[in-house]
Short mmCIF file of C-alpha atoms in Angstrom, two decimals:
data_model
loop_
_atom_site.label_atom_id
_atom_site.label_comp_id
_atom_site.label_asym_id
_atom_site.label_seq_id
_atom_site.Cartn_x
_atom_site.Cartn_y
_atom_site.Cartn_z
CA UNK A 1 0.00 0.00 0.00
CA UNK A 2 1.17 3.25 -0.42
CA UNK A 3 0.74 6.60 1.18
CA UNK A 4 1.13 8.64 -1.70
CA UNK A 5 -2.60 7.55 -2.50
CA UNK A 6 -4.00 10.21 -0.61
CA UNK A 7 -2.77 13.65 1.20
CA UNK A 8 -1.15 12.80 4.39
CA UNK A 9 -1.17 15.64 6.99
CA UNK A 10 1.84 15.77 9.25
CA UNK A 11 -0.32 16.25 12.50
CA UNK A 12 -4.25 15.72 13.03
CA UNK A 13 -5.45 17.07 16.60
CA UNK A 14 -7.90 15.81 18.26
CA UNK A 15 -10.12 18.27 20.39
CA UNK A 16 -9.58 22.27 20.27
CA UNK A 17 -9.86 23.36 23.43
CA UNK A 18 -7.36 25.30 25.51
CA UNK A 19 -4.63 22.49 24.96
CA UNK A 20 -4.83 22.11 21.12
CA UNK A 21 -5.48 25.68 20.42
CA UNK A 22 -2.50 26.70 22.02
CA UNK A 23 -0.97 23.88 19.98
CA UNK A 24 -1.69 25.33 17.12
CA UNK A 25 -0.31 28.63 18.11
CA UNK A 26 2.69 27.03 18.89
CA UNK A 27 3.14 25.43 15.29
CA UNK A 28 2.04 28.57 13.30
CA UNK A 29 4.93 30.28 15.03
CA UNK A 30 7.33 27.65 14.51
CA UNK A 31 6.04 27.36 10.79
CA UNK A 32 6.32 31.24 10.42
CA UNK A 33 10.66 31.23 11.90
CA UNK A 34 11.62 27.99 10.86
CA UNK A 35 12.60 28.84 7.23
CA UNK A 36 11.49 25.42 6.42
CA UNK A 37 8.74 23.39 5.03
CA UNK A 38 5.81 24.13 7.41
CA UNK A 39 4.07 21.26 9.53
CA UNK A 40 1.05 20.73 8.32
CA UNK A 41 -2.01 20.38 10.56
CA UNK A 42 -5.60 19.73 10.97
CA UNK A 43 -7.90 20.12 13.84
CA UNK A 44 -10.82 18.10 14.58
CA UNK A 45 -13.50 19.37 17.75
CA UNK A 46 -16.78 17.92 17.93
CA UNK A 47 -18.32 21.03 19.16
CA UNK A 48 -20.02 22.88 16.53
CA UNK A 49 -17.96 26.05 17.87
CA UNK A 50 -14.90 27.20 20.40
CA UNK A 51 -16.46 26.72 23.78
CA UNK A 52 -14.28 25.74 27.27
CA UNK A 53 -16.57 24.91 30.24
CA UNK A 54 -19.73 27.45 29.35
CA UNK A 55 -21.67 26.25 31.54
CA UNK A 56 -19.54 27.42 34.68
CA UNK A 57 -18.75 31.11 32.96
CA UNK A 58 -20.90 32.19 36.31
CA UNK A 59 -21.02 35.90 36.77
CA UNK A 60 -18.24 36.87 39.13
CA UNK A 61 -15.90 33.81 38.96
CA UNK A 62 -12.48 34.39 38.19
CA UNK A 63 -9.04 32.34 36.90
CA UNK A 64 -7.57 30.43 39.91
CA UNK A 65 -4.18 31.05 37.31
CA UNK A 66 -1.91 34.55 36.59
CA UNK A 67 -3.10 36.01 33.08
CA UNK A 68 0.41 35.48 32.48
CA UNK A 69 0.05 31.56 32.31
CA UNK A 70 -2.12 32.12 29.27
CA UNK A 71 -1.76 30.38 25.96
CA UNK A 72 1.89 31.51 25.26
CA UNK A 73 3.71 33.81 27.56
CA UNK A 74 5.36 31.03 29.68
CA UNK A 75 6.76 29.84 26.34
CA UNK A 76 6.90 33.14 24.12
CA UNK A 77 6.58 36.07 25.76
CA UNK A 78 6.42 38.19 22.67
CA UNK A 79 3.59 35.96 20.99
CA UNK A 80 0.87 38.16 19.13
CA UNK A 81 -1.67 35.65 21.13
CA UNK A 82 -0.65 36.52 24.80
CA UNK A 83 -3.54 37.96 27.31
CA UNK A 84 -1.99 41.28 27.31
CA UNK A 85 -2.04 41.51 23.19
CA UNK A 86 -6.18 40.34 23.72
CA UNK A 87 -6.68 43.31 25.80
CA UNK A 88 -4.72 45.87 23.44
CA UNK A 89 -7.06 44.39 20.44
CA UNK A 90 -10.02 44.84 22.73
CA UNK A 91 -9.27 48.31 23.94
CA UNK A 92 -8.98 47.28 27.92
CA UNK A 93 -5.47 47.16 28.51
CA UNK A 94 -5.26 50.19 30.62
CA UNK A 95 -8.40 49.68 32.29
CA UNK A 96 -6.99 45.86 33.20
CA UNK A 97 -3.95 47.63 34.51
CA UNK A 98 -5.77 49.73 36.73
CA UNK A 99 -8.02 46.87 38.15
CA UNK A 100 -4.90 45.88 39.88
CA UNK A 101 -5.51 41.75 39.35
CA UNK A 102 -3.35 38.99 38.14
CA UNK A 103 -6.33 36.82 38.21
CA UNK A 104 -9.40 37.71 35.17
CA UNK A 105 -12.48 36.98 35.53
CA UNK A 106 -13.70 33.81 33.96
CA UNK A 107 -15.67 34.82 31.71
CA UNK A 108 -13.01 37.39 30.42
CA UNK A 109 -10.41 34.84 30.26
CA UNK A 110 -12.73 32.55 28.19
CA UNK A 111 -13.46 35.91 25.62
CA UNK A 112 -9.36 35.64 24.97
CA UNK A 113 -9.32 31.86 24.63
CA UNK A 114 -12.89 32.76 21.71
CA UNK A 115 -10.51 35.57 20.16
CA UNK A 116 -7.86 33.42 19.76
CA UNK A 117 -9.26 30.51 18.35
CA UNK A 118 -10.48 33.07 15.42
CA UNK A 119 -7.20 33.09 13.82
CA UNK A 120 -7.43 29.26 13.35
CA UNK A 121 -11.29 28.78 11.54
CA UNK A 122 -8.66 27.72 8.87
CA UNK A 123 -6.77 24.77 10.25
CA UNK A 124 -10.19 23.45 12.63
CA UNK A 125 -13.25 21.61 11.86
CA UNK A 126 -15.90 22.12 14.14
CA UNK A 127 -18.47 20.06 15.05
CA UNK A 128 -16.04 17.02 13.67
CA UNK A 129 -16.66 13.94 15.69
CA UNK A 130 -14.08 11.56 15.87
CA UNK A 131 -15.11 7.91 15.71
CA UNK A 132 -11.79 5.87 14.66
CA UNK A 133 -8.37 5.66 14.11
CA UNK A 134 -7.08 2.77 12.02
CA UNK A 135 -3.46 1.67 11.34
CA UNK A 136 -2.20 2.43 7.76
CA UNK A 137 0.22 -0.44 7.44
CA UNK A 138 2.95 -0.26 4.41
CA UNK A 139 5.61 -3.79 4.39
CA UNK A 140 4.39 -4.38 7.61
CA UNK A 141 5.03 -0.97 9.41
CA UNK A 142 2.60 1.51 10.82
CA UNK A 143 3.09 4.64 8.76
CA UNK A 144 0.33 6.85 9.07
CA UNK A 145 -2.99 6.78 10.83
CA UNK A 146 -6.12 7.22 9.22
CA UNK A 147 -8.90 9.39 11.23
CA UNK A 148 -12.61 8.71 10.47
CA UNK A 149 -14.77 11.66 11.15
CA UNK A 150 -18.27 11.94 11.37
CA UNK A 151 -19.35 15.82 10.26
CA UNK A 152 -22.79 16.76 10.54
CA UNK A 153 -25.49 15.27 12.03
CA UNK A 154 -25.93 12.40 9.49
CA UNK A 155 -24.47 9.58 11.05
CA UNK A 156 -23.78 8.25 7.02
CA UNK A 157 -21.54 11.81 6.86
CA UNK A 158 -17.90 10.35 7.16
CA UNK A 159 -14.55 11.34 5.90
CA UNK A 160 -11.10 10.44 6.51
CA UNK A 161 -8.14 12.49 7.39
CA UNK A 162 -4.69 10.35 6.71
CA UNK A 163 -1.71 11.69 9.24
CA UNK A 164 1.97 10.91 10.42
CA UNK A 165 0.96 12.21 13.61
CA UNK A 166 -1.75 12.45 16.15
CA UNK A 167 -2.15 14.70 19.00
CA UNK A 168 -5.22 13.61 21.41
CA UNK A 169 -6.44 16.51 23.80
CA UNK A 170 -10.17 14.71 24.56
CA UNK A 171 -10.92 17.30 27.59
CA UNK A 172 -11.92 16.18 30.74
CA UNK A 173 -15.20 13.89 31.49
CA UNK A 174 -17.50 15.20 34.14
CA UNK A 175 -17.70 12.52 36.59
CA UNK A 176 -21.18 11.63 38.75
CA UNK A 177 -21.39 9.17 41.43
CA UNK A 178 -22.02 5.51 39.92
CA UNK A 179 -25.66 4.67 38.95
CA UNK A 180 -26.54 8.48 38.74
CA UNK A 181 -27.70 9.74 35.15
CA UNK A 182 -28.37 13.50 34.86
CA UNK A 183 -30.97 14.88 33.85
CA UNK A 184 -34.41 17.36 33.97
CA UNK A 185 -33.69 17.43 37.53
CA UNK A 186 -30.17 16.11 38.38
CA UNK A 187 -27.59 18.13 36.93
CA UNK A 188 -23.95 18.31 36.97
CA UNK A 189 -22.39 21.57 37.77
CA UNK A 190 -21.08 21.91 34.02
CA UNK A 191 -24.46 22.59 32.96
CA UNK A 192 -25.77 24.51 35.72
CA UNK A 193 -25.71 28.28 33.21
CA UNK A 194 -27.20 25.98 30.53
CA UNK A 195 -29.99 24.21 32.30
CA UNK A 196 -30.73 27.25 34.85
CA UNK A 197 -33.24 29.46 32.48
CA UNK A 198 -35.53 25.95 33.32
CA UNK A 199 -35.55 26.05 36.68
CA UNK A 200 -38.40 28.17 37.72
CA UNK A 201 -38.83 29.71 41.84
CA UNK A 202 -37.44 26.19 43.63
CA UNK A 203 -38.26 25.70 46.89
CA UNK A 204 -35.23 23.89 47.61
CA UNK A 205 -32.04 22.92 46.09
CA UNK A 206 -29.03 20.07 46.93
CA UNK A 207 -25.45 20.80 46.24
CA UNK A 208 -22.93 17.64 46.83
CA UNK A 209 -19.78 18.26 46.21
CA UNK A 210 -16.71 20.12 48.21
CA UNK A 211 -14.79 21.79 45.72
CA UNK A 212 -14.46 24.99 43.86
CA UNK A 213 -17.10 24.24 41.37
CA UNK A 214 -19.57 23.58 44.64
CA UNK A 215 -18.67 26.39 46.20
CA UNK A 216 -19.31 28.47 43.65
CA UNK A 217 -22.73 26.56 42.33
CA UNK A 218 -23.90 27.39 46.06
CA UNK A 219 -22.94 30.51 46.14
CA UNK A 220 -24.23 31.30 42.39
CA UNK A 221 -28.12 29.38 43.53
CA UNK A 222 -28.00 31.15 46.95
CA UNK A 223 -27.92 34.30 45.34
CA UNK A 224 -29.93 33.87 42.44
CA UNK A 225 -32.97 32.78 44.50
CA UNK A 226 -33.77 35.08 47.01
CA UNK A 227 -36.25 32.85 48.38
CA UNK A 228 -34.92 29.61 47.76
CA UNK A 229 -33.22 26.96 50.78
CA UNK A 230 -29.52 25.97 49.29
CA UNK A 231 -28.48 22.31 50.81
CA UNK A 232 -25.04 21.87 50.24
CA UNK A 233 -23.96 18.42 51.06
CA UNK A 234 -20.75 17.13 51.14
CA UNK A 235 -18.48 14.51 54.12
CA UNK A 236 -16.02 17.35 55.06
CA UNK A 237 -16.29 19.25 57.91
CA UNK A 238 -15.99 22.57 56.18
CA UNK A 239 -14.67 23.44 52.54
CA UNK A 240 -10.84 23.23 52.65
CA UNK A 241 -8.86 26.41 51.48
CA UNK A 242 -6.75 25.85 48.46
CA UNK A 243 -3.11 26.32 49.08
CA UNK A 244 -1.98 28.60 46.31
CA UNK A 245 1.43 30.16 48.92
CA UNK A 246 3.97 30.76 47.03
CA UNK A 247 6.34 27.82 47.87
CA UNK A 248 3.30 25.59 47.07
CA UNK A 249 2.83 26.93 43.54
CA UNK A 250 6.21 25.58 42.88
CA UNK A 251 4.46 22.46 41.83
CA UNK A 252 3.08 24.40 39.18
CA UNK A 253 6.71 25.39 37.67
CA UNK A 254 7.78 23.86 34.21
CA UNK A 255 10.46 22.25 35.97
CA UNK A 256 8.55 20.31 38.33
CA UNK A 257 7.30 18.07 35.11
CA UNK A 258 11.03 16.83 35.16
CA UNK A 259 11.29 16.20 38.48
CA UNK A 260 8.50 14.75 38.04
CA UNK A 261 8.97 12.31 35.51
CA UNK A 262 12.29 11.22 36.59
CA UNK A 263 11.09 10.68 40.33
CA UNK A 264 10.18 6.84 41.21
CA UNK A 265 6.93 5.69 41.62
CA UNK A 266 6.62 6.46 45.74
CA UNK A 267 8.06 9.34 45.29
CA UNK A 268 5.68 10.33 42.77
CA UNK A 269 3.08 8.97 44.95
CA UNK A 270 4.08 11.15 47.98
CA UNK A 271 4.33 14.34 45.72
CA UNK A 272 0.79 13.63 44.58
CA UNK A 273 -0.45 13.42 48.11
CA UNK A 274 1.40 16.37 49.58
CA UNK A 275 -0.04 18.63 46.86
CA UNK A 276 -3.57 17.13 46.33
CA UNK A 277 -4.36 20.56 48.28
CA UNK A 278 -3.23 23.01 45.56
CA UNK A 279 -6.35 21.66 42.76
CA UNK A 280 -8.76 19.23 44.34
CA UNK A 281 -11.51 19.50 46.60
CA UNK A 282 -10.45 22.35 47.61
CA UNK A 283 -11.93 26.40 46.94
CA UNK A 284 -10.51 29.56 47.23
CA UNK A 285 -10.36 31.11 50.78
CA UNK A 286 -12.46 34.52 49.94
CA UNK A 287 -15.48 32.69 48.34
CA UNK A 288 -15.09 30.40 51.78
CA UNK A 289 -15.50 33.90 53.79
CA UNK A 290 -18.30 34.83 52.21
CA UNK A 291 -20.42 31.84 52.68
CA UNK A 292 -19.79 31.97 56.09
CA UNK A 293 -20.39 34.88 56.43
CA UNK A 294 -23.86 34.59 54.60
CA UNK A 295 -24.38 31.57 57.11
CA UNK A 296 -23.93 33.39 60.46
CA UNK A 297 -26.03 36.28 59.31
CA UNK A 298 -28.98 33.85 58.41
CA UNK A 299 -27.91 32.33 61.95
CA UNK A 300 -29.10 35.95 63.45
CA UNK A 301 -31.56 36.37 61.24
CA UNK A 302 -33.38 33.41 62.35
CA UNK A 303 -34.04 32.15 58.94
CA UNK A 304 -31.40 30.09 57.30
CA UNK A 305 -32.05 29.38 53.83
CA UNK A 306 -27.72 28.50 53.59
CA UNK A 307 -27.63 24.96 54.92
CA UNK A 308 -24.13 24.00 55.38
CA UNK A 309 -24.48 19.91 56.01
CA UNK A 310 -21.09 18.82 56.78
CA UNK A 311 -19.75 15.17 57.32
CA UNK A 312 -22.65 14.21 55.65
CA UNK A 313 -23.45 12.03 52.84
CA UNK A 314 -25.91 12.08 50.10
CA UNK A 315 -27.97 8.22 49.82
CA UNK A 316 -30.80 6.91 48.02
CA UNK A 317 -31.43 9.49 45.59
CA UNK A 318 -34.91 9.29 44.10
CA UNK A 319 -36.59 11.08 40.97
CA UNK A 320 -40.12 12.57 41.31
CA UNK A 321 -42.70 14.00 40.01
CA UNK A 322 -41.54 17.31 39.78
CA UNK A 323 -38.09 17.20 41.72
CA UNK A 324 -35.78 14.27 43.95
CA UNK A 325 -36.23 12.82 47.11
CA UNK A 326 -32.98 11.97 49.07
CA UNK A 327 -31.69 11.32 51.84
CA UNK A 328 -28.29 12.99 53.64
CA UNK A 329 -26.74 10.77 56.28
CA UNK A 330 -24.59 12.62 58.60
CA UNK A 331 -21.62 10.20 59.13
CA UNK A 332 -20.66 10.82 62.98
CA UNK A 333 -23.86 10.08 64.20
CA UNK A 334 -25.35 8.42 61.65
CA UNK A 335 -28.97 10.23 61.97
CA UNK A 336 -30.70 10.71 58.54
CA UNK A 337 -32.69 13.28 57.04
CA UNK A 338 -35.27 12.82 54.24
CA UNK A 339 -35.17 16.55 51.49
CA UNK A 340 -37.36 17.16 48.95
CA UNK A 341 -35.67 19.48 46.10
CA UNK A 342 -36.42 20.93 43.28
CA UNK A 343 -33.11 20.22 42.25
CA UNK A 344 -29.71 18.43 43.03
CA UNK A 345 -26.56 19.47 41.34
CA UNK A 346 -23.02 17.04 41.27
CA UNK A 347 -20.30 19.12 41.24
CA UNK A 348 -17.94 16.31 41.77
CA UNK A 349 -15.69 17.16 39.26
CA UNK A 350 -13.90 15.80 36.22
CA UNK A 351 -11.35 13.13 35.08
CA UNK A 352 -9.47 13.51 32.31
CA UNK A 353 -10.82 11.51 28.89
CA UNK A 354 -9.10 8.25 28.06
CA UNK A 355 -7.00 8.59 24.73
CA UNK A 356 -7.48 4.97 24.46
CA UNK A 357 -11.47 5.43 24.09
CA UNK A 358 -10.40 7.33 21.08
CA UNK A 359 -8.04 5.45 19.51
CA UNK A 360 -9.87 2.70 19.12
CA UNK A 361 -7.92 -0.09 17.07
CA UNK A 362 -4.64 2.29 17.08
CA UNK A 363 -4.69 1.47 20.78
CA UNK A 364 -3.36 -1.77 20.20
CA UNK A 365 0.17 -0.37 19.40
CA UNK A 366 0.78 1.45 23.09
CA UNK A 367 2.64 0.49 25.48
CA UNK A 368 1.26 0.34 29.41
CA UNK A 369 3.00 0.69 32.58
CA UNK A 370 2.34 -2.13 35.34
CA UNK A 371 -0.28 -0.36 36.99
CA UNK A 372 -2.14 0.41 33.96
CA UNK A 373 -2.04 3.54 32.82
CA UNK A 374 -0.17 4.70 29.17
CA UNK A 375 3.24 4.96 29.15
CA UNK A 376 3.97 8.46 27.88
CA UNK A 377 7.75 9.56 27.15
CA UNK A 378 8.77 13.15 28.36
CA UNK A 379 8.22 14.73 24.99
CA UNK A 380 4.56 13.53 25.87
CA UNK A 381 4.30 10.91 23.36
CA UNK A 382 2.55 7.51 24.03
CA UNK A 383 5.46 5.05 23.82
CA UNK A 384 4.60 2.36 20.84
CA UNK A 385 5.05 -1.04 19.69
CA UNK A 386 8.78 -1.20 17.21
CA UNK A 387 6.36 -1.53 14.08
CA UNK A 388 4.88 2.47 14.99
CA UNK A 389 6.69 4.90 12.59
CA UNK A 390 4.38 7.64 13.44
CA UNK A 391 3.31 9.40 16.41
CA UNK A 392 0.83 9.64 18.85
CA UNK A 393 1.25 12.62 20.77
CA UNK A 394 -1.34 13.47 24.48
CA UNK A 395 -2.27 16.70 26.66
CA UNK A 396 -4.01 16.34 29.47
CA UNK A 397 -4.03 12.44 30.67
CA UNK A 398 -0.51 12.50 32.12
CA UNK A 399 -0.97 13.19 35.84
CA UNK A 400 0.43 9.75 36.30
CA UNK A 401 3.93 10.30 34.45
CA UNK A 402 4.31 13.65 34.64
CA UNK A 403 2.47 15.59 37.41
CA UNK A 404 0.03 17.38 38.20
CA UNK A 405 1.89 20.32 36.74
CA UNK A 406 1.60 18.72 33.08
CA UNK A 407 -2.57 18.42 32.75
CA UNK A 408 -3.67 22.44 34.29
CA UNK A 409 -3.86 25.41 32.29
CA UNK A 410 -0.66 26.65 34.15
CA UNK A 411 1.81 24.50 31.96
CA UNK A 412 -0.21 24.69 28.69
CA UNK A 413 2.10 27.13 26.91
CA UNK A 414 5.39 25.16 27.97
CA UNK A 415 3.83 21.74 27.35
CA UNK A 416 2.97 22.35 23.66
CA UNK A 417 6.45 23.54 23.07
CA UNK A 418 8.05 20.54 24.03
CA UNK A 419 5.37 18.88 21.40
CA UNK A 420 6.21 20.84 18.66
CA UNK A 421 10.30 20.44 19.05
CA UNK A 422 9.75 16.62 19.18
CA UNK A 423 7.39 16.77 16.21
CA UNK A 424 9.32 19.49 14.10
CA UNK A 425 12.85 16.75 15.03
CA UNK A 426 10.94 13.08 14.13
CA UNK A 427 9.74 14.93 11.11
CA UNK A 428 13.71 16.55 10.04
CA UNK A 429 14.53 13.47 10.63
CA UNK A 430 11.92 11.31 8.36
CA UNK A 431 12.92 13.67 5.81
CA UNK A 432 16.41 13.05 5.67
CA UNK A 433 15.98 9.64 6.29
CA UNK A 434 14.25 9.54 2.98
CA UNK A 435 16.81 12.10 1.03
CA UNK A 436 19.57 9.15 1.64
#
């Protein structure tokens, strides 16, 4: 068989969200001071347009990350697609300046990420679905991957895109407890700004969850409703402050992905545990403040419509006609009480996507480490069987090889360097390879 049959792109991404758009940044400005043939690239997102986690853009939020660990600056800090360049296009730099922040809001951050991806509609397809990767197999040797993608809503609407290299950036999954399927009146907290023009005067509302996403859906319901009691449920005593000290953001540096890496496995293990406080289940201290504060003056107000049910878990969740019935078992004593809501959000948070889900038969080909997981080089691509020419490249699913540090937002610009210097090499040297 041979490849010259039909075009064959040097790199297909998979997913354009904050990971692969900043890819593609990264490649347009290698392709633009290289001085040689450019790497040529496709991008495939199954969403019919650039969207990262609307459904949390609540009013008020902001980044838990420095505007500076945007989509370039830790890797280029002259790149036309910084923060600081957004605000000059959109007029605000000044007024940014005197807001005194390093932190945007959410939803401002989320406008850069949307202005960004506008210098791309070239090199994406939108609402592309991805539904296979096959092997393209010349004298015995994997050369090139072909991607079937499903475009449209006709299921019979497929085409293929042939590659020498994949990059997978799948997102993250929102997770819900097991057996739970949202719905009209169980939600998950990514589609609380999405499902919320439904919800009409509730009487009552649960929250489970203990994290930053909880936090803030309580604190977005509480004060939405006026008149409406907020349950929020979760086996903590109280929400846990993030630790974002300075020593502590260390973790976050680029360097800590090599230490990282080259650490063994119970010293990754302890580094995982001592840090678990810096992203997970945990919210920032001011938004903990205030809903304290909201729950002491309901305390002297007599009527508390902020009920804070600690150590408590949720349990036999039932649907309704009109709402849930379930009941919150509070662990040290083990009493239970029976709520009726209107409504009961998850925000119990995300894992990432499973490259393997998406690779389908190409899956085959990838090496795993003892404990199960993919075993992912430091250039970030998924080790393969001797008979793999090509290259399968991930973002976002290597908390297990590389750190914490390597999946956030905070590492984004320095991560898809290191992808396109071990792409832009494999490919110099395929090409000489084949001058010889």
């Amino acid at each position: 068989m041979s490849l010259a049959a039909k075009h064959v792109h040097d790199l297909v991404g998979i997913g354009f969200g904050p990971s692969n758009l900043a890819l593609a940044i990264a490649l347009r400005e290698y392709n633009e001071q290289s001085g040689g043939d450019p790497i040529d690239a496709v991008f495939l997102e199954k969403q019919a347009a650039f969207g990262w986690h609307r459904g949390m853009l609540i009013e008020g939020t902001t980044m838990q990350v420095s505007f500076l660990k945007d989509l370039v600056t830790m890797r280029n800090p002259g790149s036309d697609y910084s923060f600081l360049k957004y605000l000059q296009a959109k007029g605000r730099l000044v007024d940014f300046i005197n807001h005194k922040t390093m932190f945007p809001s959410r939803m401002e951050f989320h406008d850069y990420l949307e202005w960004a991806a506008t210098s791309f509609t070239d090199e994406v397809e939108y609402g592309a679905e991805v539904v296979a990767v096959t092997p393209v197999t010349v004298d015995g040797v994997v050369e090139a991957f072909d991607v079937l993608v499903r475009e449209g809503a006709c299921a019979d609407e497929l085409t293929t895109r042939r590659t020498r290299n994949l990059v997978v950036a799948a997102g993250l999954e929102p997770v819900l407890p097991a057996g739970v399927v949202s719905g009209e009146r169980i939600w998950h907290s990514e589609e609380l700004l999405d499902r919320l023009p439904s919800l009409r005067d509730p009487r009552r509302v649960i929250v489970v969850g203990a994290g930053q996403s909880a936090a803030e859906v309580t604190d977005h319901l509480h004060g939405s409703f006026p008149a409406t009691e907020v349950c929020a449920v979760f086996a903590k005593y109280g929400y846990t402050p993030a630790d974002d000290s300075s020593f502590a953001n260390r973790i976050f540096d680029p360097v800590a992905v090599d230490h990282f890496y080259a650490a063994g496995e119970q010293v990754k293990g302890m580094l995982r545990d001592y840090h678990a406080s810096t992203n997970y289940s945990v919210v920032d201290l001011d938004l903990i403040d205030e809903l304290y504060r909201r729950h002491y003056q309901e305390k002297v107000r007599g009527v508390e419509r902020l009920r804070i049910m600690n150590a408590s878990r949720l349990e036999d969740v039932v649907r309704t006609g009109d709402g849930v019935r379930a009941t919150v078992h509070f662990l040290p004593t083990g009493e239970r009480t029976v709520l009726e809501a209107d409504l009961l959000v998850y925000a119990t948070g995300y894992r990432p996507g499973d490259p393997l889900t998406l690779l389908g038969e190409a899956g085959r080909f990838c090496h795993r480490l003892p404990a199960g997981g993919l075993r992912v080089e430091r250039d970030y691509r998924v080790a393969t069987t001797g008979d793999v020419r090509c290259g399968i490249y991930v973002q976002g699913a290597t908390e297990h090889t590389h750190g914490i540090t390597s999946t956030l937002l905070s590492n984004t610009a320095v991560r898809v360097g290191e992808i396109v210097e071990s792409l832009a090499s494999r490919l110099r040297e395929d090409a000489y390879a084949m001058s010889r």
